[in-house]
PDB file of N, CA and C in Angstrom:
ATOM      1  N   MET A 296      61.871 -13.871  64.840  1.00 44.00           N
ATOM      2  CA  MET A 296      62.769 -14.817  64.424  1.00 44.00           C
ATOM      3  C   MET A 296      63.096 -14.655  62.863  1.00 44.00           C
ATOM      4  N   LEU A 297      62.425 -14.397  61.859  1.00 47.00           N
ATOM      5  CA  LEU A 297      63.160 -14.235  60.782  1.00 47.00           C
ATOM      6  C   LEU A 297      63.688 -12.815  60.709  1.00 47.00           C
ATOM      7  N   ASN A 298      63.618 -12.130  61.569  1.00 52.00           N
ATOM      8  CA  ASN A 298      63.916 -10.605  61.048  1.00 52.00           C
ATOM      9  C   ASN A 298      65.432 -10.582  62.483  1.00 52.00           C
ATOM     10  N   ARG A 299      65.204 -11.630  63.128  1.00 52.00           N
ATOM     11  CA  ARG A 299      67.083 -11.309  63.588  1.00 52.00           C
ATOM     12  C   ARG A 299      67.665 -11.718  63.311  1.00 52.00           C
ATOM     13  N   MET A 300      67.316 -12.866  62.311  1.00 54.00           N
ATOM     14  CA  MET A 300      68.004 -13.292  60.858  1.00 54.00           C
ATOM     15  C   MET A 300      68.394 -12.546  60.107  1.00 54.00           C
ATOM     16  N   ASN A 301      67.624 -11.753  59.464  1.00 57.00           N
ATOM     17  CA  ASN A 301      67.789 -10.658  58.654  1.00 57.00           C
ATOM     18  C   ASN A 301      68.927  -9.803  59.039  1.00 57.00           C
ATOM     19  N   GLU A 302      69.092  -9.275  60.492  1.00 66.00           N
ATOM     20  CA  GLU A 302      69.876  -8.712  60.875  1.00 66.00           C
ATOM     21  C   GLU A 302      71.486  -9.545  60.642  1.00 66.00           C
ATOM     22  N   SER A 303      71.683 -10.373  61.414  1.00 79.00           N
ATOM     23  CA  SER A 303      72.256 -11.081  61.618  1.00 79.00           C
ATOM     24  C   SER A 303      73.379 -11.577  59.961  1.00 79.00           C
ATOM     25  N   PHE A 304      72.734 -11.473  58.654  1.00 85.00           N
ATOM     26  CA  PHE A 304      73.306 -11.982  57.496  1.00 85.00           C
ATOM     27  C   PHE A 304      73.296 -10.432  56.548  1.00 85.00           C
ATOM     28  N   LYS A 305      74.294 -10.113  56.042  1.00 87.00           N
ATOM     29  CA  LYS A 305      74.371  -8.760  54.972  1.00 87.00           C
ATOM     30  C   LYS A 305      74.385  -9.509  53.969  1.00 87.00           C
ATOM     31  N   LYS A 306      73.645  -8.443  52.908  1.00 91.00           N
ATOM     32  CA  LYS A 306      73.730  -8.681  51.973  1.00 91.00           C
ATOM     33  C   LYS A 306      75.688  -8.527  51.071  1.00 91.00           C
ATOM     34  N   GLY A 307      75.957  -9.415  50.659  1.00 92.00           N
ATOM     35  CA  GLY A 307      77.485  -9.789  49.855  1.00 92.00           C
ATOM     36  C   GLY A 307      78.267 -10.456  50.904  1.00 92.00           C
ATOM     37  N   GLN A 308      77.880 -10.890  52.168  1.00 95.00           N
ATOM     38  CA  GLN A 308      78.468 -11.984  53.103  1.00 95.00           C
ATOM     39  C   GLN A 308      78.296 -12.806  52.441  1.00 95.00           C
ATOM     40  N   LYS A 309      79.970 -13.652  52.709  1.00 96.00           N
ATOM     41  CA  LYS A 309      79.849 -14.641  52.574  1.00 96.00           C
ATOM     42  C   LYS A 309      79.666 -16.138  53.237  1.00 96.00           C
ATOM     43  N   LEU A 310      78.819 -17.109  52.811  1.00 96.00           N
ATOM     44  CA  LEU A 310      78.893 -18.395  53.448  1.00 96.00           C
ATOM     45  C   LEU A 310      79.109 -19.609  52.869  1.00 96.00           C
ATOM     46  N   TYR A 311      79.692 -20.167  53.964  1.00 95.00           N
ATOM     47  CA  TYR A 311      79.926 -21.447  53.325  1.00 95.00           C
ATOM     48  C   TYR A 311      79.387 -22.393  53.885  1.00 95.00           C
ATOM     49  N   CYS A 312      78.567 -23.497  53.739  1.00 95.00           N
ATOM     50  CA  CYS A 312      77.615 -24.508  54.468  1.00 95.00           C
ATOM     51  C   CYS A 312      78.265 -26.035  54.022  1.00 95.00           C
ATOM     52  N   LEU A 313      78.642 -26.637  55.100  1.00 93.00           N
ATOM     53  CA  LEU A 313      79.028 -27.865  55.212  1.00 93.00           C
ATOM     54  C   LEU A 313      77.599 -28.797  55.578  1.00 93.00           C
ATOM     55  N   GLY A 314      77.736 -29.637  54.535  1.00 93.00           N
ATOM     56  CA  GLY A 314      75.997 -30.442  54.576  1.00 93.00           C
ATOM     57  C   GLY A 314      75.240 -30.007  54.154  1.00 93.00           C
ATOM     58  N   ILE A 315      75.490 -28.917  52.285  1.00 96.00           N
ATOM     59  CA  ILE A 315      74.270 -28.159  51.864  1.00 96.00           C
ATOM     60  C   ILE A 315      73.539 -29.333  51.336  1.00 96.00           C
ATOM     61  N   GLY A 316      73.232 -30.229  51.587  1.00 96.00           N
ATOM     62  CA  GLY A 316      72.363 -31.368  50.386  1.00 96.00           C
ATOM     63  C   GLY A 316      71.283 -31.647  51.383  1.00 96.00           C
ATOM     64  N   GLY A 317      71.616 -31.644  53.211  1.00 94.00           N
ATOM     65  CA  GLY A 317      70.379 -31.749  53.942  1.00 94.00           C
ATOM     66  C   GLY A 317      68.627 -30.966  53.753  1.00 94.00           C
ATOM     67  N   ILE A 318      67.863 -31.327  54.404  1.00 94.00           N
ATOM     68  CA  ILE A 318      66.785 -30.526  54.033  1.00 94.00           C
ATOM     69  C   ILE A 318      67.070 -29.045  54.684  1.00 94.00           C
ATOM     70  N   GLY A 319      66.965 -29.218  55.803  1.00 93.00           N
ATOM     71  CA  GLY A 319      66.804 -28.060  56.718  1.00 93.00           C
ATOM     72  C   GLY A 319      68.214 -27.059  56.386  1.00 93.00           C
ATOM     73  N   LEU A 320      69.479 -27.484  56.073  1.00 95.00           N
ATOM     74  CA  LEU A 320      70.840 -26.381  55.637  1.00 95.00           C
ATOM     75  C   LEU A 320      70.161 -26.520  54.319  1.00 95.00           C
ATOM     76  N   SER A 321      69.818 -26.750  53.195  1.00 97.00           N
ATOM     77  CA  SER A 321      69.369 -26.633  51.728  1.00 97.00           C
ATOM     78  C   SER A 321      68.621 -25.596  52.076  1.00 97.00           C
ATOM     79  N   ALA A 322      67.146 -25.591  52.840  1.00 96.00           N
ATOM     80  CA  ALA A 322      65.999 -24.292  52.901  1.00 96.00           C
ATOM     81  C   ALA A 322      66.809 -22.991  53.322  1.00 96.00           C
ATOM     82  N   ALA A 323      67.584 -23.045  54.402  1.00 95.00           N
ATOM     83  CA  ALA A 323      68.588 -22.377  55.018  1.00 95.00           C
ATOM     84  C   ALA A 323      69.263 -21.316  53.823  1.00 95.00           C
ATOM     85  N   ALA A 324      70.151 -22.451  53.336  1.00 97.00           N
ATOM     86  CA  ALA A 324      70.791 -21.542  52.133  1.00 97.00           C
ATOM     87  C   ALA A 324      70.005 -20.912  51.047  1.00 97.00           C
ATOM     88  N   GLN A 325      68.518 -21.927  50.413  1.00 97.00           N
ATOM     89  CA  GLN A 325      67.812 -21.080  49.510  1.00 97.00           C
ATOM     90  C   GLN A 325      67.258 -19.305  49.946  1.00 97.00           C
ATOM     91  N   TRP A 326      67.254 -19.578  51.308  1.00 95.00           N
ATOM     92  CA  TRP A 326      66.392 -18.256  52.007  1.00 95.00           C
ATOM     93  C   TRP A 326      67.557 -17.237  52.209  1.00 95.00           C
ATOM     94  N   LEU A 327      68.603 -17.660  52.174  1.00 95.00           N
ATOM     95  CA  LEU A 327      69.838 -16.787  52.337  1.00 95.00           C
ATOM     96  C   LEU A 327      70.393 -16.324  51.316  1.00 95.00           C
ATOM     97  N   LYS A 328      70.614 -16.996  50.258  1.00 96.00           N
ATOM     98  CA  LYS A 328      70.571 -16.325  48.703  1.00 96.00           C
ATOM     99  C   LYS A 328      69.537 -15.353  48.753  1.00 96.00           C
ATOM    100  N   GLU A 329      68.199 -15.090  48.618  1.00 95.00           N
ATOM    101  CA  GLU A 329      66.949 -14.920  48.198  1.00 95.00           C
ATOM    102  C   GLU A 329      67.230 -13.469  48.918  1.00 95.00           C
ATOM    103  N   ILE A 330      68.520 -13.376  50.153  1.00 94.00           N
ATOM    104  CA  ILE A 330      68.020 -11.827  50.696  1.00 94.00           C
ATOM    105  C   ILE A 330      69.728 -11.402  50.579  1.00 94.00           C
ATOM    106  N   GLY A 331      70.715 -11.942  49.395  1.00 95.00           N
ATOM    107  CA  GLY A 331      71.674 -11.594  48.891  1.00 95.00           C
ATOM    108  C   GLY A 331      73.242 -11.823  49.829  1.00 95.00           C
ATOM    109  N   VAL A 332      72.552 -12.840  50.499  1.00 96.00           N
ATOM    110  CA  VAL A 332      74.244 -13.673  51.105  1.00 96.00           C
ATOM    111  C   VAL A 332      74.530 -14.457  49.950  1.00 96.00           C
ATOM    112  N   VAL A 333      76.010 -14.171  49.818  1.00 97.00           N
ATOM    113  CA  VAL A 333      76.555 -15.128  48.482  1.00 97.00           C
ATOM    114  C   VAL A 333      76.937 -16.843  49.257  1.00 97.00           C
ATOM    115  N   VAL A 334      76.360 -18.247  48.924  1.00 97.00           N
ATOM    116  CA  VAL A 334      75.959 -19.097  49.477  1.00 97.00           C
ATOM    117  C   VAL A 334      76.556 -20.337  48.627  1.00 97.00           C
ATOM    118  N   THR A 335      77.552 -21.106  49.247  1.00 96.00           N
ATOM    119  CA  THR A 335      78.622 -21.759  48.755  1.00 96.00           C
ATOM    120  C   THR A 335      78.651 -23.001  49.656  1.00 96.00           C
ATOM    121  N   GLY A 336      78.618 -24.165  49.189  1.00 95.00           N
ATOM    122  CA  GLY A 336      78.422 -25.113  50.111  1.00 95.00           C
ATOM    123  C   GLY A 336      79.141 -26.905  49.404  1.00 95.00           C
ATOM    124  N   SER A 337      79.179 -27.222  50.397  1.00 94.00           N
ATOM    125  CA  SER A 337      79.661 -29.146  49.750  1.00 94.00           C
ATOM    126  C   SER A 337      78.992 -30.068  50.537  1.00 94.00           C
ATOM    127  N   ASP A 338      78.819 -30.722  50.135  1.00 94.00           N
ATOM    128  CA  ASP A 338      78.550 -32.029  50.566  1.00 94.00           C
ATOM    129  C   ASP A 338      79.102 -33.446  49.611  1.00 94.00           C
ATOM    130  N   ILE A 339      78.655 -34.488  50.531  1.00 92.00           N
ATOM    131  CA  ILE A 339      79.233 -36.116  49.758  1.00 92.00           C
ATOM    132  C   ILE A 339      79.131 -36.873  49.128  1.00 92.00           C
ATOM    133  N   ALA A 340      77.349 -36.226  48.527  1.00 93.00           N
ATOM    134  CA  ALA A 340      76.895 -36.582  47.527  1.00 93.00           C
ATOM    135  C   ALA A 340      76.164 -36.002  46.787  1.00 93.00           C
ATOM    136  N   ASP A 341      76.053 -36.116  45.351  1.00 95.00           N
ATOM    137  CA  ASP A 341      75.126 -35.425  44.471  1.00 95.00           C
ATOM    138  C   ASP A 341      73.652 -35.609  44.995  1.00 95.00           C
ATOM    139  N   SER A 342      72.393 -35.020  44.791  1.00 97.00           N
ATOM    140  CA  SER A 342      71.425 -35.599  45.105  1.00 97.00           C
ATOM    141  C   SER A 342      69.967 -34.757  43.913  1.00 97.00           C
ATOM    142  N   ASP A 343      69.001 -34.756  44.225  1.00 97.00           N
ATOM    143  CA  ASP A 343      68.043 -34.042  43.741  1.00 97.00           C
ATOM    144  C   ASP A 343      67.901 -32.488  44.405  1.00 97.00           C
ATOM    145  N   ILE A 344      68.498 -32.813  45.388  1.00 98.00           N
ATOM    146  CA  ILE A 344      68.687 -31.658  46.184  1.00 98.00           C
ATOM    147  C   ILE A 344      69.759 -30.238  46.104  1.00 98.00           C
ATOM    148  N   ILE A 345      70.474 -30.758  45.734  1.00 98.00           N
ATOM    149  CA  ILE A 345      72.023 -30.430  45.503  1.00 98.00           C
ATOM    150  C   ILE A 345      71.818 -30.063  43.701  1.00 98.00           C
ATOM    151  N   GLU A 346      71.168 -30.510  42.767  1.00 98.00           N
ATOM    152  CA  GLU A 346      70.868 -30.143  41.635  1.00 98.00           C
ATOM    153  C   GLU A 346      69.588 -29.061  41.809  1.00 98.00           C
ATOM    154  N   LEU A 347      68.742 -28.792  42.610  1.00 98.00           N
ATOM    155  CA  LEU A 347      68.028 -27.788  42.906  1.00 98.00           C
ATOM    156  C   LEU A 347      68.800 -26.364  43.326  1.00 98.00           C
ATOM    157  N   LEU A 348      69.584 -26.322  44.044  1.00 98.00           N
ATOM    158  CA  LEU A 348      70.859 -25.714  44.776  1.00 98.00           C
ATOM    159  C   LEU A 348      71.674 -24.943  43.733  1.00 98.00           C
ATOM    160  N   ARG A 349      72.048 -26.052  43.132  1.00 98.00           N
ATOM    161  CA  ARG A 349      72.850 -25.624  41.534  1.00 98.00           C
ATOM    162  C   ARG A 349      71.951 -24.562  40.828  1.00 98.00           C
ATOM    163  N   GLN A 350      70.200 -25.210  40.145  1.00 98.00           N
ATOM    164  CA  GLN A 350      69.790 -24.397  39.765  1.00 98.00           C
ATOM    165  C   GLN A 350      69.237 -23.034  39.659  1.00 98.00           C
ATOM    166  N   LYS A 351      69.645 -22.567  40.725  1.00 97.00           N
ATOM    167  CA  LYS A 351      68.973 -21.383  41.669  1.00 97.00           C
ATOM    168  C   LYS A 351      70.615 -20.759  42.253  1.00 97.00           C
ATOM    169  N   GLY A 352      71.333 -20.715  41.485  1.00 97.00           N
ATOM    170  CA  GLY A 352      72.856 -20.136  41.317  1.00 97.00           C
ATOM    171  C   GLY A 352      73.995 -20.334  42.528  1.00 97.00           C
ATOM    172  N   ILE A 353      73.467 -21.623  43.345  1.00 98.00           N
ATOM    173  CA  ILE A 353      74.684 -22.275  44.684  1.00 98.00           C
ATOM    174  C   ILE A 353      75.142 -22.755  43.863  1.00 98.00           C
ATOM    175  N   ALA A 354      76.722 -22.578  43.948  1.00 96.00           N
ATOM    176  CA  ALA A 354      77.609 -23.460  44.059  1.00 96.00           C
ATOM    177  C   ALA A 354      78.335 -24.562  44.814  1.00 96.00           C
ATOM    178  N   VAL A 355      77.859 -25.508  44.429  1.00 96.00           N
ATOM    179  CA  VAL A 355      77.902 -26.671  45.298  1.00 96.00           C
ATOM    180  C   VAL A 355      79.207 -27.942  44.695  1.00 96.00           C
ATOM    181  N   ASP A 356      80.193 -27.893  46.263  1.00 93.00           N
ATOM    182  CA  ASP A 356      81.288 -29.400  45.490  1.00 93.00           C
ATOM    183  C   ASP A 356      80.769 -30.440  45.985  1.00 93.00           C
ATOM    184  N   ILE A 357      80.915 -31.586  45.717  1.00 93.00           N
ATOM    185  CA  ILE A 357      81.089 -32.755  45.942  1.00 93.00           C
ATOM    186  C   ILE A 357      82.575 -33.144  46.538  1.00 93.00           C
ATOM    187  N   SER A 358      82.508 -33.478  48.110  1.00 85.00           N
ATOM    188  CA  SER A 358      83.524 -33.756  48.404  1.00 85.00           C
ATOM    189  C   SER A 358      83.571 -33.558  49.885  1.00 85.00           C
ATOM    190  N   LYS A 359      84.907 -34.601  50.186  1.00 74.00           N
ATOM    191  CA  LYS A 359      84.609 -34.368  51.999  1.00 74.00           C
ATOM    192  C   LYS A 359      86.180 -34.263  52.238  1.00 74.00           C
ATOM    193  N   ASP A 360      86.589 -32.935  51.353  1.00 72.00           N
ATOM    194  CA  ASP A 360      87.842 -32.442  51.865  1.00 72.00           C
ATOM    195  C   ASP A 360      87.891 -30.724  52.242  1.00 72.00           C
ATOM    196  N   ILE A 361      88.207 -30.298  53.320  1.00 71.00           N
ATOM    197  CA  ILE A 361      87.331 -29.406  54.226  1.00 71.00           C
ATOM    198  C   ILE A 361      88.136 -27.811  53.424  1.00 71.00           C
ATOM    199  N   LYS A 362      89.648 -28.114  52.518  1.00 71.00           N
ATOM    200  CA  LYS A 362      89.813 -27.122  52.421  1.00 71.00           C
ATOM    201  C   LYS A 362      89.727 -26.712  51.224  1.00 71.00           C
ATOM    202  N   GLU A 363      88.405 -27.183  50.666  1.00 68.00           N
ATOM    203  CA  GLU A 363      87.769 -26.845  49.469  1.00 68.00           C
ATOM    204  C   GLU A 363      86.918 -25.076  49.900  1.00 68.00           C
ATOM    205  N   ILE A 364      87.245 -24.934  50.954  1.00 84.00           N
ATOM    206  CA  ILE A 364      86.334 -23.403  51.416  1.00 84.00           C
ATOM    207  C   ILE A 364      87.627 -22.094  51.732  1.00 84.00           C
ATOM    208  N   ALA A 365      86.833 -21.408  50.716  1.00 87.00           N
ATOM    209  CA  ALA A 365      87.599 -20.486  50.280  1.00 87.00           C
ATOM    210  C   ALA A 365      88.275 -19.631  51.307  1.00 87.00           C
ATOM    211  N   LYS A 366      89.168 -18.932  51.432  1.00 90.00           N
ATOM    212  CA  LYS A 366      89.818 -17.991  52.423  1.00 90.00           C
ATOM    213  C   LYS A 366      88.807 -16.537  53.037  1.00 90.00           C
ATOM    214  N   ASP A 367      88.175 -16.538  51.873  1.00 94.00           N
ATOM    215  CA  ASP A 367      87.837 -15.124  52.237  1.00 94.00           C
ATOM    216  C   ASP A 367      86.164 -15.182  53.010  1.00 94.00           C
ATOM    217  N   THR A 368      85.554 -16.470  53.340  1.00 95.00           N
ATOM    218  CA  THR A 368      84.273 -16.717  53.949  1.00 95.00           C
ATOM    219  C   THR A 368      84.035 -16.005  55.204  1.00 95.00           C
ATOM    220  N   ASP A 369      82.759 -15.732  54.896  1.00 96.00           N
ATOM    221  CA  ASP A 369      82.548 -14.760  56.225  1.00 96.00           C
ATOM    222  C   ASP A 369      82.013 -15.319  57.698  1.00 96.00           C
ATOM    223  N   VAL A 370      81.151 -16.753  57.085  1.00 94.00           N
ATOM    224  CA  VAL A 370      80.753 -17.190  57.885  1.00 94.00           C
ATOM    225  C   VAL A 370      80.492 -19.187  57.398  1.00 94.00           C
ATOM    226  N   LEU A 371      81.006 -19.909  58.579  1.00 92.00           N
ATOM    227  CA  LEU A 371      80.808 -21.206  58.260  1.00 92.00           C
ATOM    228  C   LEU A 371      79.738 -21.858  58.911  1.00 92.00           C
ATOM    229  N   VAL A 372      78.568 -22.080  58.115  1.00 92.00           N
ATOM    230  CA  VAL A 372      77.561 -23.121  58.549  1.00 92.00           C
ATOM    231  C   VAL A 372      77.856 -24.982  58.611  1.00 92.00           C
ATOM    232  N   TYR A 373      77.972 -25.294  59.520  1.00 89.00           N
ATOM    233  CA  TYR A 373      77.224 -27.012  59.073  1.00 89.00           C
ATOM    234  C   TYR A 373      76.622 -27.664  59.739  1.00 89.00           C
ATOM    235  N   SER A 374      76.166 -28.786  58.870  1.00 88.00           N
ATOM    236  CA  SER A 374      75.043 -29.719  59.620  1.00 88.00           C
ATOM    237  C   SER A 374      75.435 -30.567  60.800  1.00 88.00           C
ATOM    238  N   ASP A 375      74.073 -30.823  61.612  1.00 86.00           N
ATOM    239  CA  ASP A 375      74.677 -31.365  62.654  1.00 86.00           C
ATOM    240  C   ASP A 375      74.855 -32.626  61.645  1.00 86.00           C
ATOM    241  N   ALA A 376      74.961 -33.324  60.554  1.00 82.00           N
ATOM    242  CA  ALA A 376      75.331 -34.718  59.903  1.00 82.00           C
ATOM    243  C   ALA A 376      76.981 -34.658  60.258  1.00 82.00           C
ATOM    244  N   ILE A 377      77.393 -33.464  60.143  1.00 80.00           N
ATOM    245  CA  ILE A 377      78.835 -33.226  60.103  1.00 80.00           C
ATOM    246  C   ILE A 377      79.589 -34.190  61.243  1.00 80.00           C
ATOM    247  N   PRO A 378      80.642 -34.747  61.417  1.00 76.00           N
ATOM    248  CA  PRO A 378      81.043 -35.769  62.490  1.00 76.00           C
ATOM    249  C   PRO A 378      81.663 -34.603  62.952  1.00 76.00           C
ATOM    250  N   GLN A 379      82.018 -34.724  64.687  1.00 77.00           N
ATOM    251  CA  GLN A 379      82.553 -33.475  65.341  1.00 77.00           C
ATOM    252  C   GLN A 379      83.521 -33.665  65.111  1.00 77.00           C
ATOM    253  N   ASP A 380      84.407 -34.248  64.427  1.00 74.00           N
ATOM    254  CA  ASP A 380      86.210 -34.602  63.814  1.00 74.00           C
ATOM    255  C   ASP A 380      86.676 -34.680  62.173  1.00 74.00           C
ATOM    256  N   HIS A 381      85.229 -33.601  62.134  1.00 70.00           N
ATOM    257  CA  HIS A 381      86.018 -33.724  60.782  1.00 70.00           C
ATOM    258  C   HIS A 381      86.519 -32.433  60.395  1.00 70.00           C
TER     259      HIS A 381
END
């Protein structure tokens, strides 16, 4: 499975994570950064997980405003916690 994921994401690719502060998406974000993907994201509240992501060099915005996503983003990933109408 990890080999297949490695083939799906490329070094330098830009990934944005909505709901990056959750346990699952935050873990994926850290792993993707480790393999060279440029990871950024947002969540609705600060937390210890958000602080850890920032310490690891992942830029995280605290916002509900979807316009924060950079226009040059290659992949948008979102948590199951994000409402369908967001």
